[in-house]
XYZ file of C-alpha atoms in Angstrom:
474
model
C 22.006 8.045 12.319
C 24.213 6.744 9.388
C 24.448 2.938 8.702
C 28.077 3.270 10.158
C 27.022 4.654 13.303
C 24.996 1.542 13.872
C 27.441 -0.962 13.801
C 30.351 0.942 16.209
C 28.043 1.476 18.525
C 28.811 1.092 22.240
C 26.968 -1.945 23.997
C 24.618 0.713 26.156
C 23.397 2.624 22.948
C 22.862 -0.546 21.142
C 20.941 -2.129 23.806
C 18.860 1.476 23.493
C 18.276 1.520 20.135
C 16.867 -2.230 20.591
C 14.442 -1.349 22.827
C 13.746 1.863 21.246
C 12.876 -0.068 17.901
C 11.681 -3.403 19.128
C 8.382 -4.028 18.731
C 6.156 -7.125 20.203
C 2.898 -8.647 20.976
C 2.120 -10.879 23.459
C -1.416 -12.153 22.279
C 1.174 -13.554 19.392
C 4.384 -14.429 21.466
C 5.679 -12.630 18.666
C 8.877 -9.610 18.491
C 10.136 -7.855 15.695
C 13.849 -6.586 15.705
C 15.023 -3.887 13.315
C 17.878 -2.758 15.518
C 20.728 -3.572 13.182
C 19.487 -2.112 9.962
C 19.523 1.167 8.722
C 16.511 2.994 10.246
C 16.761 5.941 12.029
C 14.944 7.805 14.671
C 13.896 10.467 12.322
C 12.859 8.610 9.889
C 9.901 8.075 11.503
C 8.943 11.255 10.892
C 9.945 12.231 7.505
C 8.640 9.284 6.356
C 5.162 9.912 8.267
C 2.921 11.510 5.402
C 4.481 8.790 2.690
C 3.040 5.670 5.323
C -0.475 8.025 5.968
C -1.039 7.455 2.137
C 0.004 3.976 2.091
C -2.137 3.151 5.198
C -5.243 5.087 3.022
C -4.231 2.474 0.219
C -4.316 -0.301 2.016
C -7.751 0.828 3.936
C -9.211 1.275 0.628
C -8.169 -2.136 -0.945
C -9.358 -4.123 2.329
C -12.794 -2.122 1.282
C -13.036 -3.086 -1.931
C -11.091 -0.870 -4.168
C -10.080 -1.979 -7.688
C -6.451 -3.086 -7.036
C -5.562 -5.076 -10.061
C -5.946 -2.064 -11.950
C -4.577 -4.552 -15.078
C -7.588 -6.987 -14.771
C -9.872 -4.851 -13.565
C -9.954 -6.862 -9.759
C -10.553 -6.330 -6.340
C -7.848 -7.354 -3.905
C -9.312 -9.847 -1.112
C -6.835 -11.885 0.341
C -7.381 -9.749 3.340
C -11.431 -11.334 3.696
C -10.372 -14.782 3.814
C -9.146 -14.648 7.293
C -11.760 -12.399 8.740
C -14.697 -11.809 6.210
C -16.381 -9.348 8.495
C -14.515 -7.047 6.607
C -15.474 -8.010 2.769
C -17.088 -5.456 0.973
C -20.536 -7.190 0.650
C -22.667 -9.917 2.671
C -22.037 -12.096 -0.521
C -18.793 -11.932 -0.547
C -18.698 -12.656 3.587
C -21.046 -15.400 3.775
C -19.172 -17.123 -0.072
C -15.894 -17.523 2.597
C -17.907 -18.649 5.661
C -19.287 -21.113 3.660
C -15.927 -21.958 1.932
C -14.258 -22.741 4.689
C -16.947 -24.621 6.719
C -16.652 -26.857 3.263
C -13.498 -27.369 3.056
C -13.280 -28.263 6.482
C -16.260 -30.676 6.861
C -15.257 -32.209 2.880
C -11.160 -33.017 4.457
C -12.039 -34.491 7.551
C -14.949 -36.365 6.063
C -12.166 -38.242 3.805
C -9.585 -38.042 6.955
C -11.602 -39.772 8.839
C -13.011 -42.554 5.958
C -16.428 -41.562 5.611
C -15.450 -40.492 2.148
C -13.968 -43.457 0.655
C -12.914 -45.214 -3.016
C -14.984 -47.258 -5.311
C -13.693 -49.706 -2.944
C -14.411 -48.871 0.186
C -10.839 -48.166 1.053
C -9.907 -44.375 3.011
C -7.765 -42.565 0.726
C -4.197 -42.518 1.884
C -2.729 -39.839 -0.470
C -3.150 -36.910 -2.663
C -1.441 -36.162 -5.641
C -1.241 -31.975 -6.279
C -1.600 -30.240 -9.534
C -0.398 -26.898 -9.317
C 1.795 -23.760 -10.484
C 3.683 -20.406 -8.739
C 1.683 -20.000 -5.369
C -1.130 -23.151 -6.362
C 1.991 -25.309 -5.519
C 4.105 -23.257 -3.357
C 1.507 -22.137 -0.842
C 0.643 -26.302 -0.243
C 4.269 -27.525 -0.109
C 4.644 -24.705 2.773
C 1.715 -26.322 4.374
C 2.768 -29.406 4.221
C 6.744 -28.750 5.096
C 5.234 -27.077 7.802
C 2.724 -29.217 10.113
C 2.776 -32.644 8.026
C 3.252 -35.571 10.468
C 4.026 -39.214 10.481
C 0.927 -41.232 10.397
C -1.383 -38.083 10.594
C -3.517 -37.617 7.849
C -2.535 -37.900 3.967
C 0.634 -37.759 2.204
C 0.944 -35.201 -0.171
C 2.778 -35.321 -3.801
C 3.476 -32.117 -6.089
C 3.359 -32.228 -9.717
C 4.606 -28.495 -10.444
C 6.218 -28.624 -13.864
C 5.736 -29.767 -17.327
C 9.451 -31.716 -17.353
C 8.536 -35.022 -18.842
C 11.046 -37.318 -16.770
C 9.510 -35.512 -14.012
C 5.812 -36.173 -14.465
C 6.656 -39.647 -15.298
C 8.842 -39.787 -11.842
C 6.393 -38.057 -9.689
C 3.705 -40.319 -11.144
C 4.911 -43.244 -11.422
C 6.016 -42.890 -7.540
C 2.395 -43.137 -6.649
C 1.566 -46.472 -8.572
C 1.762 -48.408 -5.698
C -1.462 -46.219 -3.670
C -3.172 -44.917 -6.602
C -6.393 -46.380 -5.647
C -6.425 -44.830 -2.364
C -4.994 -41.731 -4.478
C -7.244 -38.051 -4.322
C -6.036 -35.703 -7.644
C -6.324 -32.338 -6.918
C -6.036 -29.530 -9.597
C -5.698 -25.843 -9.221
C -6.086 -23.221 -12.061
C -8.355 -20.122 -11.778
C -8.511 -19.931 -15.404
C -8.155 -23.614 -16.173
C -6.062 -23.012 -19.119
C -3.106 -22.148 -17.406
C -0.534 -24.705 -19.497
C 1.094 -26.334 -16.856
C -1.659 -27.533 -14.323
C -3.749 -28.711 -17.886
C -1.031 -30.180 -18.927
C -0.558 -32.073 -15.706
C -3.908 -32.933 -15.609
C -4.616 -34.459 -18.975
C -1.224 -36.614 -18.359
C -2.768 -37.752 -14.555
C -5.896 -38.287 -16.142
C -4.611 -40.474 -18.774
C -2.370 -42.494 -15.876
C -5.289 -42.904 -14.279
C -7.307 -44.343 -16.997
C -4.252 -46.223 -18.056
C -4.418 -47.984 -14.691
C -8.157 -48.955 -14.871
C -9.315 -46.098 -12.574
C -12.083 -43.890 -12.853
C -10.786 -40.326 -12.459
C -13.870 -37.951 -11.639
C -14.938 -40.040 -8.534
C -10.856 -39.532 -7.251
C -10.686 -35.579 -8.824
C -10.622 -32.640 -7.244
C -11.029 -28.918 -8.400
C -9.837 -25.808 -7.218
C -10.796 -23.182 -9.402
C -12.789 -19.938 -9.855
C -16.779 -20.135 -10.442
C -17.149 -20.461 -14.417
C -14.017 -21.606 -15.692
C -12.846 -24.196 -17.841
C -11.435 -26.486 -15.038
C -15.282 -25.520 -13.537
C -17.175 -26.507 -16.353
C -14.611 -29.819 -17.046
C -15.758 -30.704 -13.000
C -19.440 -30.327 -12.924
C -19.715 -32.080 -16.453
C -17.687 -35.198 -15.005
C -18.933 -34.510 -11.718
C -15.533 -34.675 -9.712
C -15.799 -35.371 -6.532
C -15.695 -31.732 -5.361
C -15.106 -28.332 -6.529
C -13.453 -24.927 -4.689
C -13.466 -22.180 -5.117
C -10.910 -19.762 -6.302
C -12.101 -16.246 -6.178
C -11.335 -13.656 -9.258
C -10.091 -11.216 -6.323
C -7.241 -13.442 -4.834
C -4.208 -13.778 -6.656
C -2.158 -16.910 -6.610
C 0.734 -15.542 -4.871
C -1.776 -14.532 -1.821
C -4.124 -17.746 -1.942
C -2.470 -19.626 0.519
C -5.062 -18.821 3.332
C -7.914 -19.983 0.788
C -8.824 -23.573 -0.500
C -5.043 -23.877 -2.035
C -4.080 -23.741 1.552
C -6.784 -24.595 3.307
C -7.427 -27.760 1.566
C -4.092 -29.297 2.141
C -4.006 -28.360 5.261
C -6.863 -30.187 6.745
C -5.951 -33.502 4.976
C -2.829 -33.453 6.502
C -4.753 -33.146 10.078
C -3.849 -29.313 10.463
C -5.922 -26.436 12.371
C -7.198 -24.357 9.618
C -8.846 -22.184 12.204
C -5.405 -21.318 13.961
C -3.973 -21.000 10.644
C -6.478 -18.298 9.981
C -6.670 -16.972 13.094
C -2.851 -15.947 13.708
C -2.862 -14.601 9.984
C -6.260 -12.438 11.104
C -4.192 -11.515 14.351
C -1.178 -10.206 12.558
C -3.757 -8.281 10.350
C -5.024 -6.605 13.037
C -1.923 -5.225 14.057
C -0.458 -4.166 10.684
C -3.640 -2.233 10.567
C -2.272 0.347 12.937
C -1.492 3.679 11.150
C 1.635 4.496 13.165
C 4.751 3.043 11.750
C 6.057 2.805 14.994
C 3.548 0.343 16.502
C 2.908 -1.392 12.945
C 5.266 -4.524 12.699
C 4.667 -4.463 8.699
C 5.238 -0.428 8.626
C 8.888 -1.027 10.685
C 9.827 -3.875 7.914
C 8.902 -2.373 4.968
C 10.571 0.926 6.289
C 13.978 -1.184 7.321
C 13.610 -3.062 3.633
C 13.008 0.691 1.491
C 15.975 1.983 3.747
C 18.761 -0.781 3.258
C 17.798 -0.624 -0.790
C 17.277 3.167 -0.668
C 14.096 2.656 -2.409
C 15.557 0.775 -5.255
C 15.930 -2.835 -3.964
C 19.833 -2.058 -4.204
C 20.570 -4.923 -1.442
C 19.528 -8.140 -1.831
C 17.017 -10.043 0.989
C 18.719 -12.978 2.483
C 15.837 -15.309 4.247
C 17.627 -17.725 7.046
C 14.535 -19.292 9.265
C 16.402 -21.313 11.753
C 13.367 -24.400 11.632
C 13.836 -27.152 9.031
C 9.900 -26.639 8.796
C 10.027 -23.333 7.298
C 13.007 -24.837 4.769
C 10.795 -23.889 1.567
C 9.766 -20.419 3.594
C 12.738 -18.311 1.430
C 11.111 -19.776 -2.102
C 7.752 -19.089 -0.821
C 8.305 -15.261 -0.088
C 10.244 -15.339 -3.697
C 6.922 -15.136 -5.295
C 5.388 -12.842 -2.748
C 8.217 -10.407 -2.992
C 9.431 -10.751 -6.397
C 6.567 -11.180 -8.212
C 4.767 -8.294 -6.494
C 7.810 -5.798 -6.562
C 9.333 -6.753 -9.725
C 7.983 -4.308 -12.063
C 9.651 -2.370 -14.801
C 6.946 0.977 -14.657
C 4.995 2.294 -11.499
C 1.634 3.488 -11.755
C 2.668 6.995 -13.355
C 4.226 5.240 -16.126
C 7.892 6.050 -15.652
C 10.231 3.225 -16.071
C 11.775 2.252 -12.480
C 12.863 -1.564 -12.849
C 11.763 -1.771 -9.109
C 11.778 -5.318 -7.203
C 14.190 -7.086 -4.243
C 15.872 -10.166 -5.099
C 15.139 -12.562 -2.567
C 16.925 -16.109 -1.918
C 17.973 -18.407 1.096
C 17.211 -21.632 2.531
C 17.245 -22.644 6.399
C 19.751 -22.137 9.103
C 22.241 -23.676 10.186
C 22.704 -25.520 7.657
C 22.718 -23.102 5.359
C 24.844 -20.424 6.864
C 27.639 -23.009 5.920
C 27.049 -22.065 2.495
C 26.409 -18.225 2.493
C 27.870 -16.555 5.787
C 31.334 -16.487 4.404
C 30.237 -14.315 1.952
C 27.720 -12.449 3.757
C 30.328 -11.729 6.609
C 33.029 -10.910 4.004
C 31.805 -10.578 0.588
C 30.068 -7.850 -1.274
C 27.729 -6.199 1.092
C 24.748 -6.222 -1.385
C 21.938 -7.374 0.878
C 20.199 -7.623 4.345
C 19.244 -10.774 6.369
C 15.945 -11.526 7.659
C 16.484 -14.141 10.689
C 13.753 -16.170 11.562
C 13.797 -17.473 15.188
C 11.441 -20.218 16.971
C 12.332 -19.969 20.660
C 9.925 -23.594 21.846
C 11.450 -26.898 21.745
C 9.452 -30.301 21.017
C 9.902 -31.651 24.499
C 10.720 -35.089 22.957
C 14.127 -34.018 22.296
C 15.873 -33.883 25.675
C 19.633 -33.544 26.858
C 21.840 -36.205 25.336
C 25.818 -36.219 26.760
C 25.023 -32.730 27.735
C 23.839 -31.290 24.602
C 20.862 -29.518 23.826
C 19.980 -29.547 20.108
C 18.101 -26.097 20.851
C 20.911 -24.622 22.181
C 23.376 -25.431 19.460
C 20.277 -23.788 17.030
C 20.128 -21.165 19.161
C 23.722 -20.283 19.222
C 24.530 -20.929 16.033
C 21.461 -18.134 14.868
C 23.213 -15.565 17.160
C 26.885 -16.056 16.523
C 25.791 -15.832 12.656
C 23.736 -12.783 13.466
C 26.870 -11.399 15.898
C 29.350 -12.214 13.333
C 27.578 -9.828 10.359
C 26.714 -7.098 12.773
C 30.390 -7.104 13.142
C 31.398 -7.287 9.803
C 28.470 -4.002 9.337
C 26.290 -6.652 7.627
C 22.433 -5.520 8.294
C 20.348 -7.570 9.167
C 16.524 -8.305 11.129
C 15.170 -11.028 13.301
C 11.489 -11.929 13.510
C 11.053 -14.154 16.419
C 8.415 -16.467 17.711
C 7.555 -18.025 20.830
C 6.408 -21.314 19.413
C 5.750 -22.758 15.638
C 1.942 -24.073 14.875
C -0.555 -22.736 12.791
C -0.821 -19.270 14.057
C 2.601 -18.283 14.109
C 2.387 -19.653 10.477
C -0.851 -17.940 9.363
C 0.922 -14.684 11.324
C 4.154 -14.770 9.558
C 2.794 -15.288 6.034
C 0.348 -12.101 7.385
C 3.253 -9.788 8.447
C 5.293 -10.345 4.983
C 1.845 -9.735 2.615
C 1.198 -6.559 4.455
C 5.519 -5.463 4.243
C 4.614 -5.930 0.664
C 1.882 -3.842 -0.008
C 3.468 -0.964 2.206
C 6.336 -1.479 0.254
C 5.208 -1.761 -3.166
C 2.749 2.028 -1.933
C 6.074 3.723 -0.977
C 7.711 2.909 -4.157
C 4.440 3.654 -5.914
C 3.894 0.359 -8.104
C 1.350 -2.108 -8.287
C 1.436 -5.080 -6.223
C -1.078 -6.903 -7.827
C -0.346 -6.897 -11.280
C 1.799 -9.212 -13.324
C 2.790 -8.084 -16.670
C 5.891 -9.703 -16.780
C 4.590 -12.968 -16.040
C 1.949 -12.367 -18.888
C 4.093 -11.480 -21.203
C 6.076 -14.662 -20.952
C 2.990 -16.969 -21.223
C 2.018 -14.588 -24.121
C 5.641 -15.391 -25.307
C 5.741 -19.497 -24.861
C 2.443 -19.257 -26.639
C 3.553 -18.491 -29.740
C 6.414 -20.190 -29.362
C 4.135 -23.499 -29.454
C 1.907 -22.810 -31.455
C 4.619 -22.077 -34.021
C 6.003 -25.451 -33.007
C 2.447 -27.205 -34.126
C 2.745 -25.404 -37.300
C 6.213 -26.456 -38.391
């Protein structure tokens, strides 16, 4: 069926094709809709030996397979939501134990058995983190952080002076009661040292000790590891070799934050484990990751030719669209694939939240240059706090205003996708985050490049390197 086709359907062969595509799981209270973009019946099957290898790939990584060809790494993300499945008893019981620490070490300060020099429960935390180290906790915190429920959270993310001297100085008036935490795997990534040494220096400026109020979040070895155990910081994580930073946010970077903001890290873990399981499935039929990826290869044509529009209609998933920028761009983006021909593969990816937001793009999504699709995101649960008020439902406007948007572009031959949930909490979180990692790898298999690589990214630290130390020299 051509894209045309699609869109002048009748009403009785569109409500076919929905159920015909629609997939859902109940376990979840979660449903996938492809119906309006460019997939057709058949491509199920011509595209059935090209997802058999890509399944095989993914088997074989979740095994223990050298991924990260480029730094000679195994890709684990998969083991920190269900280590039964790590390649080795080490590597199962070093995330058991992980996460029992993590857990017991945030609600031990949560709760005030971990206090200041003082005696005083800590009342904030003050994040030191780049790329995913700081995306991954903002999502977190966007997500499930609540008035007067565990710890406020503050990101330092850049090496802007006005804004380190902002974002610090903002915290002057709790900085006793103030936990640093900083995340590097290396620890000589510029940016979170550089954040560091200028915290640390506040700190001391302001007649504080720092190691009894620092945090690490690094991999076993490393600078930042050393730097901790030296001082002897108040605790150290770990930050495996095998995760990547784009993929860490079901580890300590997400973990962490999470439970001292008074989330369910076990939910968390649990719906992304559950959405694992089901992506697992080598049919692309009854694989929610298999029918995205497929809908994403076919509206680019393989190329990334349309751009991916990300509208979650939830003000908590606001920062959702930069989150999955990383994920997507940084793991697609790549100028060779693993034969060594030159592609310049990758799918731009931008949005914000609906409705809000559809104020600013659906005019030209509905009647501008039809470069893109548009993933929906859809929570159908209401707080029941917010009632009916003059005979208006905010729920209802949300709701409506999600499918007239979504009406108006399948009008206008605009594709798009909808990923709905039943409710929002930690699973649906942990399941969502689950579904796009997994779109990604199949992805990144059918267009045969590596996911898990970053060379571009390299070669601009390489590049700002000499850069600066040029700038020393003059």
């Amino acid at each position: 069926m051509a894209k045309t086709d699609i869109f002048q359907m009748n009403n009785n062969d569109k409500w076919k094709r929905y159920c015909d595509l629609l997939f859902s799981d109940d376990s979840l209270g979660f449903w996938l809709d492809i119906s309006r973009m460019d997939v057709e019946n058949n491509d199920f099957k011509n595209f059935e030996e090209r997802y058999s290898e890509a399944f095989d790939s993914l088997t074989k990584l979740e095994n223990g397979s050298i991924a990260n060809i480029d730094e000679r790494r195994q890709v684990g993300h998969y083991w920190l939501r269900n280590p039964k499945i790590a390649p080795s008893e080490q590597i199962s019981d070093s995330i058991v134990n992980e996460i029992k620490k993590i857990s017991e070490f945030g609600s031990s300060i949560v709760n005030g058995e971990i206090t200041n020099n003082d005696g005083k429960k800590y009342t904030d935390v003050f994040w030191i983190g780049i790329g995913g180290s700081g995306l991954g906790p903002l999502l977190i915190k966007e997500s499930f952080k609540r008035d007067s429920v565990g710890l406020n959270l503050h990101f330092l993310d850049n090496v802007d002076p006005e804004g380190i001297s902002h974002k610090l100085n903002s915290i002057l008036p709790a900085i006793n009661t103030t936990l640093f935490v900083v995340v590097s795997k290396s620890g000589g990534t510029p940016e979170p040292l550089i954040g560091m040494e200028q915290s640390m220096k506040f700190v001391h400026d302001n007649n504080l000790k720092w190691a009894s109020r620092a945090i690490a979040i690094t991999s076993n070895g490393s600078k930042l590891d050393q730097l901790a155990v030296s001082e002897n910081w108040l605790a150290i994580f770990d930050l495996p070799d095998w995760v990547g930073g784009r993929t860490s946010i079901t580890g300590a970077v997400g973990l962490l934050p999470a439970v001292l903001i008074g989330a369910d890290i076990n939910k968390f873990l649990d719906g992304a484990s559950q959405m694992d399981a089901l992506t697992r499935a080598k049919d692309i039929k009854n694989n929610p990751a298999a029918l995205l990826s497929l809908a994403w290869f076919k509206s680019g044509n393989g190329k990334g030719l349309r751009d991916m529009v990300v509208l979650p209609y939830r003000d908590r998933l606001q920062v959702f669209s930069r989150y999955l920028q990383q994920l997507v761009m940084e793991s697609l983006g790549k100028k060779f694939d693993r034969n060594d021909n030159q592609v310049n593969q990758g799918i731009a990816v931008y949005g914000n939240k609906g409705s809000t937001d559809q104020h600013a793009y659906v005019q030209q999504l509905r009647d501008g240059v039809d470069n893109f699709f548009v993933n929906f995101i859809e929570i159908l649960h209401d707080p029941s706090e917010i009632t009916e008020v003059n005979n208006k439902r905010p729920g209802d406007y949300l709701s409506g205003f999600l499918q007239g948007t979504r009406s108006a572009l399948t009008e206008g031959g605009r594709q798009n996708l909808t990923i709905t949930f039943k409710s929002f909490d930690e699973s649906s979180l942990g399941a969502l985050i689950a579904l796009f990692e997994r779109a990604v790898s199949l992805y990144a298999e059918l267009i045969n490049v590596n996911a898990y690589n970053q060379p571009g990214v390299e070669a601009g630290k390489k590049a700002a390197t000499n850069i600066i130390n040029l700038q020393k020299e003059i």
